[in-house]
PDB file of C-alpha atoms in Angstrom:
ATOM      1  CA  GLU F   1      48.119   6.364  -1.448  1.00 96.00           C
ATOM      2  CA  VAL F   2      45.604   4.800   0.996  1.00 96.00           C
ATOM      3  CA  GLN F   3      44.219   0.753  -0.314  1.00 98.00           C
ATOM      4  CA  LEU F   4      42.166  -1.569   1.385  1.00 98.00           C
ATOM      5  CA  VAL F   5      41.955  -4.876  -0.623  1.00 98.00           C
ATOM      6  CA  GLU F   6      38.827  -7.632   0.530  1.00 98.00           C
ATOM      7  CA  SER F   7      39.245 -11.317  -1.017  1.00 97.00           C
ATOM      8  CA  GLY F   8      37.807 -15.002   0.451  1.00 97.00           C
ATOM      9  CA  GLY F   9      34.160 -14.150  -0.610  1.00 96.00           C
ATOM     10  CA  GLY F  10      32.617 -16.880  -3.386  1.00 96.00           C
ATOM     11  CA  LEU F  11      29.391 -18.661  -3.291  1.00 97.00           C
ATOM     12  CA  VAL F  12      29.189 -20.642  -0.089  1.00 97.00           C
ATOM     13  CA  PRO F  13      26.415 -23.359   0.820  1.00 97.00           C
ATOM     14  CA  PRO F  14      24.291 -22.611   3.727  1.00 97.00           C
ATOM     15  CA  GLY F  15      25.703 -23.433   7.584  1.00 96.00           C
ATOM     16  CA  GLY F  16      29.087 -22.713   5.428  1.00 96.00           C
ATOM     17  CA  SER F  17      32.099 -21.119   7.065  1.00 96.00           C
ATOM     18  CA  LEU F  18      33.585 -18.536   5.159  1.00 96.00           C
ATOM     19  CA  ARG F  19      36.932 -16.213   6.009  1.00 98.00           C
ATOM     20  CA  LEU F  20      36.989 -12.965   4.272  1.00 98.00           C
ATOM     21  CA  SER F  21      40.485 -10.693   4.021  1.00 98.00           C
ATOM     22  CA  CYS F  22      41.738  -7.185   4.623  1.00 98.00           C
ATOM     23  CA  ALA F  23      44.838  -6.098   2.984  1.00 98.00           C
ATOM     24  CA  ALA F  24      45.898  -2.348   3.920  1.00 98.00           C
ATOM     25  CA  SER F  25      48.420  -0.156   3.086  1.00 98.00           C
ATOM     26  CA  GLY F  26      49.298   2.954   2.353  1.00 97.00           C
ATOM     27  CA  PHE F  27      48.943   4.338   6.026  1.00 97.00           C
ATOM     28  CA  THR F  28      50.149   3.241   9.412  1.00 97.00           C
ATOM     29  CA  PHE F  29      47.621   0.377   9.954  1.00 97.00           C
ATOM     30  CA  SER F  30      48.325  -0.079  13.798  1.00 97.00           C
ATOM     31  CA  THR F  31      46.940   2.578  14.853  1.00 96.00           C
ATOM     32  CA  TYR F  32      44.190   2.690  13.503  1.00 97.00           C
ATOM     33  CA  ALA F  33      40.600   0.884  14.503  1.00 96.00           C
ATOM     34  CA  MET F  34      39.600  -0.653  11.566  1.00 97.00           C
ATOM     35  CA  ASN F  35      35.637  -2.303  10.332  1.00 96.00           C
ATOM     36  CA  TRP F  36      33.301  -4.448   7.801  1.00 97.00           C
ATOM     37  CA  VAL F  37      30.002  -3.307   6.360  1.00 97.00           C
ATOM     38  CA  ARG F  38      27.539  -4.569   4.228  1.00 98.00           C
ATOM     39  CA  GLN F  39      25.698  -4.253   1.640  1.00 98.00           C
ATOM     40  CA  ALA F  40      22.947  -6.314   0.554  1.00 97.00           C
ATOM     41  CA  PRO F  41      22.164  -6.270  -3.123  1.00 96.00           C
ATOM     42  CA  GLY F  42      20.330  -3.251  -3.641  1.00 94.00           C
ATOM     43  CA  LYS F  43      20.199  -2.570  -0.239  1.00 96.00           C
ATOM     44  CA  GLY F  44      21.556  -0.189   2.382  1.00 96.00           C
ATOM     45  CA  LEU F  45      24.145  -0.400   5.049  1.00 97.00           C
ATOM     46  CA  GLU F  46      24.722  -2.625   7.624  1.00 96.00           C
ATOM     47  CA  TRP F  47      27.974  -1.852   9.800  1.00 95.00           C
ATOM     48  CA  VAL F  48      28.967  -5.448  10.806  1.00 95.00           C
ATOM     49  CA  SER F  49      31.892  -5.348  12.929  1.00 95.00           C
ATOM     50  CA  TYR F  50      34.764  -2.939  14.573  1.00 95.00           C
ATOM     51  CA  ILE F  51      38.125  -3.329  15.982  1.00 96.00           C
ATOM     52  CA  SER F  52      40.083  -0.818  18.000  1.00 96.00           C
ATOM     53  CA  SER F  53      43.889  -0.387  17.073  1.00 96.00           C
ATOM     54  CA  THR F  54      45.483  -3.462  18.936  1.00 97.00           C
ATOM     55  CA  SER F  55      42.266  -5.806  18.961  1.00 97.00           C
ATOM     56  CA  THR F  56      40.960  -4.822  22.826  1.00 96.00           C
ATOM     57  CA  THR F  57      37.615  -3.653  21.917  1.00 94.00           C
ATOM     58  CA  ILE F  58      35.398  -5.394  19.236  1.00 95.00           C
ATOM     59  CA  TYR F  59      32.135  -4.786  18.524  1.00 93.00           C
ATOM     60  CA  TYR F  60      29.820  -7.022  16.265  1.00 94.00           C
ATOM     61  CA  ALA F  61      26.282  -6.299  15.269  1.00 92.00           C
ATOM     62  CA  ASP F  62      23.710  -7.133  17.181  1.00 90.00           C
ATOM     63  CA  SER F  63      21.943  -9.460  14.621  1.00 88.00           C
ATOM     64  CA  LEU F  64      24.863 -11.416  13.713  1.00 89.00           C
ATOM     65  CA  LYS F  65      26.526 -11.854  17.060  1.00 83.00           C
ATOM     66  CA  GLY F  66      27.688 -15.199  18.268  1.00 90.00           C
ATOM     67  CA  ARG F  67      28.589 -15.972  14.363  1.00 96.00           C
ATOM     68  CA  LEU F  68      31.349 -13.723  13.433  1.00 96.00           C
ATOM     69  CA  THR F  69      34.834 -13.357  14.447  1.00 97.00           C
ATOM     70  CA  ILE F  70      36.769  -9.558  14.003  1.00 97.00           C
ATOM     71  CA  SER F  71      40.677 -10.100  13.872  1.00 98.00           C
ATOM     72  CA  ARG F  72      43.706  -8.240  13.057  1.00 98.00           C
ATOM     73  CA  ASP F  73      47.050  -9.296  12.548  1.00 98.00           C
ATOM     74  CA  ASN F  74      49.232  -5.901  12.788  1.00 98.00           C
ATOM     75  CA  ALA F  75      52.325  -6.934  11.846  1.00 98.00           C
ATOM     76  CA  LYS F  76      50.854  -8.619   8.069  1.00 98.00           C
ATOM     77  CA  ASN F  77      48.662  -5.305   8.344  1.00 98.00           C
ATOM     78  CA  SER F  78      45.362  -6.857   7.273  1.00 98.00           C
ATOM     79  CA  LEU F  79      41.915  -7.800   8.621  1.00 98.00           C
ATOM     80  CA  PHE F  80      39.802 -10.451   9.109  1.00 98.00           C
ATOM     81  CA  LEU F  81      35.723 -11.955   9.444  1.00 98.00           C
ATOM     82  CA  GLN F  82      35.310 -15.301   9.748  1.00 98.00           C
ATOM     83  CA  ILE F  83      31.365 -15.779   9.216  1.00 97.00           C
ATOM     84  CA  HIS F  84      30.137 -19.523  10.769  1.00 96.00           C
ATOM     85  CA  SER F  85      26.648 -20.722  10.015  1.00 96.00           C
ATOM     86  CA  LEU F  86      25.563 -19.397   6.862  1.00 96.00           C
ATOM     87  CA  ARG F  87      22.641 -17.649   5.154  1.00 96.00           C
ATOM     88  CA  ALA F  88      20.689 -16.263   2.917  1.00 96.00           C
ATOM     89  CA  ASP F  89      20.470 -12.905   3.698  1.00 95.00           C
ATOM     90  CA  ASP F  90      23.779 -12.933   4.792  1.00 96.00           C
ATOM     91  CA  THR F  91      24.047 -12.991   1.028  1.00 97.00           C
ATOM     92  CA  ALA F  92      26.068  -9.272   0.099  1.00 98.00           C
ATOM     93  CA  VAL F  93      28.723  -7.034  -0.320  1.00 98.00           C
ATOM     94  CA  TYR F  94      32.170  -6.870   1.939  1.00 98.00           C
ATOM     95  CA  TYR F  95      33.746  -4.051   2.379  1.00 98.00           C
ATOM     96  CA  CYS F  96      36.424  -3.229   4.237  1.00 98.00           C
ATOM     97  CA  ALA F  97      36.500   0.415   6.107  1.00 97.00           C
ATOM     98  CA  ARG F  98      38.871   2.869   7.377  1.00 97.00           C
ATOM     99  CA  PRO F  99      37.779   5.211  10.720  1.00 94.00           C
ATOM    100  CA  TYR F 100      38.706   8.915   9.454  1.00 92.00           C
ATOM    101  CA  PHE F 101      39.924   9.282  13.569  1.00 90.00           C
ATOM    102  CA  GLY F 102      42.442   6.758  14.015  1.00 86.00           C
ATOM    103  CA  ASP F 103      41.722   4.366  16.786  1.00 83.00           C
ATOM    104  CA  TYR F 104      38.049   5.199  17.794  1.00 85.00           C
ATOM    105  CA  VAL F 105      34.809   4.479  16.318  1.00 85.00           C
ATOM    106  CA  SER F 106      34.236   7.027  13.377  1.00 89.00           C
ATOM    107  CA  PRO F 107      32.840   7.395   9.922  1.00 93.00           C
ATOM    108  CA  PHE F 108      34.873   5.860   7.121  1.00 95.00           C
ATOM    109  CA  ASP F 109      37.025   7.669   4.813  1.00 95.00           C
ATOM    110  CA  TYR F 110      38.174   4.920   3.289  1.00 96.00           C
ATOM    111  CA  TRP F 111      36.808   1.515   1.730  1.00 97.00           C
ATOM    112  CA  GLY F 112      37.621  -1.467  -0.152  1.00 97.00           C
ATOM    113  CA  LEU F 113      36.354  -2.314  -3.171  1.00 96.00           C
ATOM    114  CA  GLY F 114      34.610  -5.199  -1.303  1.00 97.00           C
ATOM    115  CA  THR F 115      34.013  -9.036  -1.708  1.00 98.00           C
ATOM    116  CA  LEU F 116      31.002  -9.982  -2.309  1.00 98.00           C
ATOM    117  CA  VAL F 117      29.042 -13.589  -0.296  1.00 98.00           C
ATOM    118  CA  THR F 118      26.385 -14.863  -1.624  1.00 98.00           C
ATOM    119  CA  VAL F 119      25.022 -17.947   0.070  1.00 97.00           C
ATOM    120  CA  SER F 120      23.526 -20.241  -2.050  1.00 95.00           C
ATOM    121  CA  SER F 121      22.961 -24.182  -2.817  1.00 93.00           C
TER     122      SER F 121
ATOM    123  CA  GLU Q   1      19.535   0.314  18.319  1.00 86.00           C
ATOM    124  CA  ILE Q   2      19.004   3.606  17.293  1.00 92.00           C
ATOM    125  CA  VAL Q   3      16.871   3.718  14.033  1.00 95.00           C
ATOM    126  CA  LEU Q   4      17.854   6.549  11.437  1.00 97.00           C
ATOM    127  CA  THR Q   5      15.214   6.980   8.910  1.00 98.00           C
ATOM    128  CA  GLN Q   6      15.740   9.155   6.038  1.00 98.00           C
ATOM    129  CA  SER Q   7      13.647  10.595   3.958  1.00 95.00           C
ATOM    130  CA  PRO Q   8      12.587  11.146   1.031  1.00 97.00           C
ATOM    131  CA  GLY Q   9      12.747   7.661  -0.355  1.00 97.00           C
ATOM    132  CA  THR Q  10      13.835   8.861  -3.709  1.00 98.00           C
ATOM    133  CA  LEU Q  11      14.593  12.842  -4.980  1.00 97.00           C
ATOM    134  CA  SER Q  12      13.536  13.952  -8.598  1.00 97.00           C
ATOM    135  CA  LEU Q  13      15.427  16.613  -9.376  1.00 97.00           C
ATOM    136  CA  SER Q  14      17.104  18.779 -12.205  1.00 97.00           C
ATOM    137  CA  PRO Q  15      20.735  19.515 -12.426  1.00 97.00           C
ATOM    138  CA  GLY Q  16      20.908  23.186 -10.441  1.00 97.00           C
ATOM    139  CA  GLU Q  17      18.105  22.343  -8.676  1.00 97.00           C
ATOM    140  CA  ARG Q  18      18.509  22.646  -4.208  1.00 98.00           C
ATOM    141  CA  ALA Q  19      18.556  19.062  -2.665  1.00 98.00           C
ATOM    142  CA  THR Q  20      17.225  18.769   0.711  1.00 98.00           C
ATOM    143  CA  LEU Q  21      17.658  14.603   2.275  1.00 98.00           C
ATOM    144  CA  SER Q  22      16.853  14.925   5.945  1.00 98.00           C
ATOM    145  CA  CYS Q  23      17.552  12.137   8.600  1.00 98.00           C
ATOM    146  CA  ARG Q  24      15.801  11.330  11.849  1.00 98.00           C
ATOM    147  CA  ALA Q  25      16.730   9.465  14.950  1.00 96.00           C
ATOM    148  CA  SER Q  26      14.232   7.308  17.491  1.00 96.00           C
ATOM    149  CA  GLN Q  27      16.614   9.119  19.779  1.00 94.00           C
ATOM    150  CA  ARG Q  28      18.591  11.791  20.390  1.00 95.00           C
ATOM    151  CA  ILE Q  29      22.060  11.755  19.032  1.00 93.00           C
ATOM    152  CA  GLY Q  30      25.496  13.476  19.486  1.00 86.00           C
ATOM    153  CA  VAL Q  31      25.960  16.343  17.329  1.00 83.00           C
ATOM    154  CA  SER Q  32      29.354  14.925  17.071  1.00 87.00           C
ATOM    155  CA  TYR Q  33      27.933  11.374  16.049  1.00 93.00           C
ATOM    156  CA  LEU Q  34      26.018  12.206  12.589  1.00 96.00           C
ATOM    157  CA  ALA Q  35      27.996  12.135   8.899  1.00 97.00           C
ATOM    158  CA  TRP Q  36      26.540  12.058   5.478  1.00 98.00           C
ATOM    159  CA  TYR Q  37      28.027   9.549   2.628  1.00 98.00           C
ATOM    160  CA  GLN Q  38      27.165   9.088  -1.401  1.00 98.00           C
ATOM    161  CA  GLN Q  39      27.648   6.307  -2.978  1.00 98.00           C
ATOM    162  CA  LYS Q  40      27.469   5.806  -7.237  1.00 97.00           C
ATOM    163  CA  PRO Q  41      25.972   1.829  -8.933  1.00 95.00           C
ATOM    164  CA  GLY Q  42      29.181  -0.057  -8.204  1.00 93.00           C
ATOM    165  CA  GLN Q  43      31.523   2.073  -5.982  1.00 96.00           C
ATOM    166  CA  ALA Q  44      31.703   1.892  -1.934  1.00 96.00           C
ATOM    167  CA  PRO Q  45      30.336   5.059  -0.696  1.00 97.00           C
ATOM    168  CA  ARG Q  46      31.740   8.200   0.040  1.00 98.00           C
ATOM    169  CA  LEU Q  47      31.887  10.270   2.807  1.00 97.00           C
ATOM    170  CA  LEU Q  48      30.674  13.150   2.484  1.00 98.00           C
ATOM    171  CA  ILE Q  49      29.663  15.076   6.373  1.00 97.00           C
ATOM    172  CA  TYR Q  50      31.072  13.974   9.873  1.00 96.00           C
ATOM    173  CA  GLY Q  51      29.947  15.602  13.268  1.00 94.00           C
ATOM    174  CA  THR Q  52      26.424  16.189  11.882  1.00 95.00           C
ATOM    175  CA  SER Q  53      28.302  19.840  10.053  1.00 96.00           C
ATOM    176  CA  ASN Q  54      32.213  19.177   8.705  1.00 96.00           C
ATOM    177  CA  ARG Q  55      32.607  18.465   5.368  1.00 97.00           C
ATOM    178  CA  ALA Q  56      35.887  15.724   4.713  1.00 96.00           C
ATOM    179  CA  THR Q  57      38.554  16.254   2.897  1.00 94.00           C
ATOM    180  CA  GLY Q  58      38.361  17.246  -1.217  1.00 96.00           C
ATOM    181  CA  ILE Q  59      33.991  17.561  -0.374  1.00 97.00           C
ATOM    182  CA  PRO Q  60      32.582  20.538  -1.838  1.00 97.00           C
ATOM    183  CA  ASP Q  61      31.491  23.711  -0.545  1.00 96.00           C
ATOM    184  CA  ARG Q  62      27.871  22.920  -2.237  1.00 98.00           C
ATOM    185  CA  PHE Q  63      27.162  19.814   0.051  1.00 98.00           C
ATOM    186  CA  SER Q  64      26.360  20.746   3.632  1.00 98.00           C
ATOM    187  CA  GLY Q  65      25.098  19.600   6.758  1.00 97.00           C
ATOM    188  CA  SER Q  66      23.230  20.436   9.504  1.00 96.00           C
ATOM    189  CA  GLY Q  67      20.856  19.545  12.509  1.00 96.00           C
ATOM    190  CA  SER Q  68      20.724  18.423  15.946  1.00 95.00           C
ATOM    191  CA  GLY Q  69      18.958  16.190  18.205  1.00 94.00           C
ATOM    192  CA  THR Q  70      16.711  13.381  16.511  1.00 96.00           C
ATOM    193  CA  ASP Q  71      16.441  15.533  13.417  1.00 97.00           C
ATOM    194  CA  PHE Q  72      19.552  16.259  11.032  1.00 97.00           C
ATOM    195  CA  THR Q  73      19.672  18.128   7.405  1.00 98.00           C
ATOM    196  CA  LEU Q  74      21.768  17.374   4.033  1.00 98.00           C
ATOM    197  CA  THR Q  75      21.793  19.723   1.749  1.00 98.00           C
ATOM    198  CA  ILE Q  76      23.526  20.080  -1.745  1.00 98.00           C
ATOM    199  CA  SER Q  77      22.833  23.725  -2.825  1.00 97.00           C
ATOM    200  CA  ARG Q  78      22.862  23.412  -6.205  1.00 97.00           C
ATOM    201  CA  LEU Q  79      23.140  19.249  -7.513  1.00 97.00           C
ATOM    202  CA  GLU Q  80      25.772  18.848 -10.904  1.00 97.00           C
ATOM    203  CA  PRO Q  81      25.409  16.161 -12.972  1.00 96.00           C
ATOM    204  CA  GLU Q  82      27.811  13.513 -10.752  1.00 97.00           C
ATOM    205  CA  ASP Q  83      25.496  14.179  -7.516  1.00 98.00           C
ATOM    206  CA  PHE Q  84      23.146  11.796  -8.814  1.00 97.00           C
ATOM    207  CA  ALA Q  85      23.485   9.213  -6.266  1.00 98.00           C
ATOM    208  CA  VAL Q  86      21.903   7.758  -3.660  1.00 98.00           C
ATOM    209  CA  TYR Q  87      22.587   8.839   0.536  1.00 98.00           C
ATOM    210  CA  TYR Q  88      23.444   7.272   3.540  1.00 98.00           C
ATOM    211  CA  CYS Q  89      23.190   8.762   6.980  1.00 98.00           C
ATOM    212  CA  GLN Q  90      24.918   7.162   9.487  1.00 97.00           C
ATOM    213  CA  GLN Q  91      25.374   7.287  12.963  1.00 95.00           C
ATOM    214  CA  TYR Q  92      28.348   6.659  15.775  1.00 92.00           C
ATOM    215  CA  ASP Q  93      27.453   7.251  19.114  1.00 87.00           C
ATOM    216  CA  GLY Q  94      27.847   4.109  21.125  1.00 79.00           C
ATOM    217  CA  SER Q  95      29.497   1.607  19.958  1.00 79.00           C
ATOM    218  CA  LEU Q  96      28.441   0.210  16.755  1.00 79.00           C
ATOM    219  CA  GLY Q  97      27.012   2.682  14.878  1.00 88.00           C
ATOM    220  CA  THR Q  98      23.872   2.396  12.302  1.00 94.00           C
ATOM    221  CA  PHE Q  99      22.530   3.738   9.110  1.00 96.00           C
ATOM    222  CA  GLY Q 100      19.851   5.105   7.016  1.00 97.00           C
ATOM    223  CA  GLN Q 101      18.175   3.407   4.638  1.00 97.00           C
ATOM    224  CA  GLY Q 102      19.321   5.824   1.954  1.00 98.00           C
ATOM    225  CA  THR Q 103      17.317   8.492   0.135  1.00 98.00           C
ATOM    226  CA  LYS Q 104      18.429   8.014  -3.801  1.00 98.00           C
ATOM    227  CA  VAL Q 105      18.246  11.579  -5.733  1.00 98.00           C
ATOM    228  CA  GLU Q 106      17.532  11.586  -9.301  1.00 97.00           C
ATOM    229  CA  ILE Q 107      17.881  13.046 -12.581  1.00 94.00           C
ATOM    230  CA  LYS Q 108      13.866  14.669 -13.044  1.00 92.00           C
TER     231      LYS Q 108
END
């Protein structure tokens, strides 16, 4: 069974940094690209970042470019997202999501439950 | 960046009725690159449709997708009680894709 479990969220002061993790199981992680998607409270979905299976291709949302670092450890079946210079409007649930078509930019067939990041003093 | 605009914002219908949801893109999208999701409160989104009209694994056939160019539609032929939720379209034509703002299907 495919499982994605995010962790690392919490309360962070404005200007702070956070590293989110996603532990994957139930599939061959090293053959799939992976993604981060966020959802502010009561709002819609925002695709935040994409990383290919071998980390050779990385995309970031323009709204967050310069403040994000996505990475992965295929040996440990883990995905990471580092966010710097956090602002109040970064408050959201952050989901990791697996693409339907392996190592391509494609829709997401499996999602984690998400981890809540709250930016507040 | 391609902007997706969904309409209506809220759709009030009764179980058994037909739901028609619209997703309009700010520029042309290839038919292979449009998806639809369902999201219920407190849950992650669920993939319903990919490539405009292909149902994802396990999705019942009352859900169907159509469209081309800049105009796409999700149709739920007969609403079941579990279908009342928020629906998002997503385009993935290029690098990082975008989502629409969502349509809420509520019980009338």
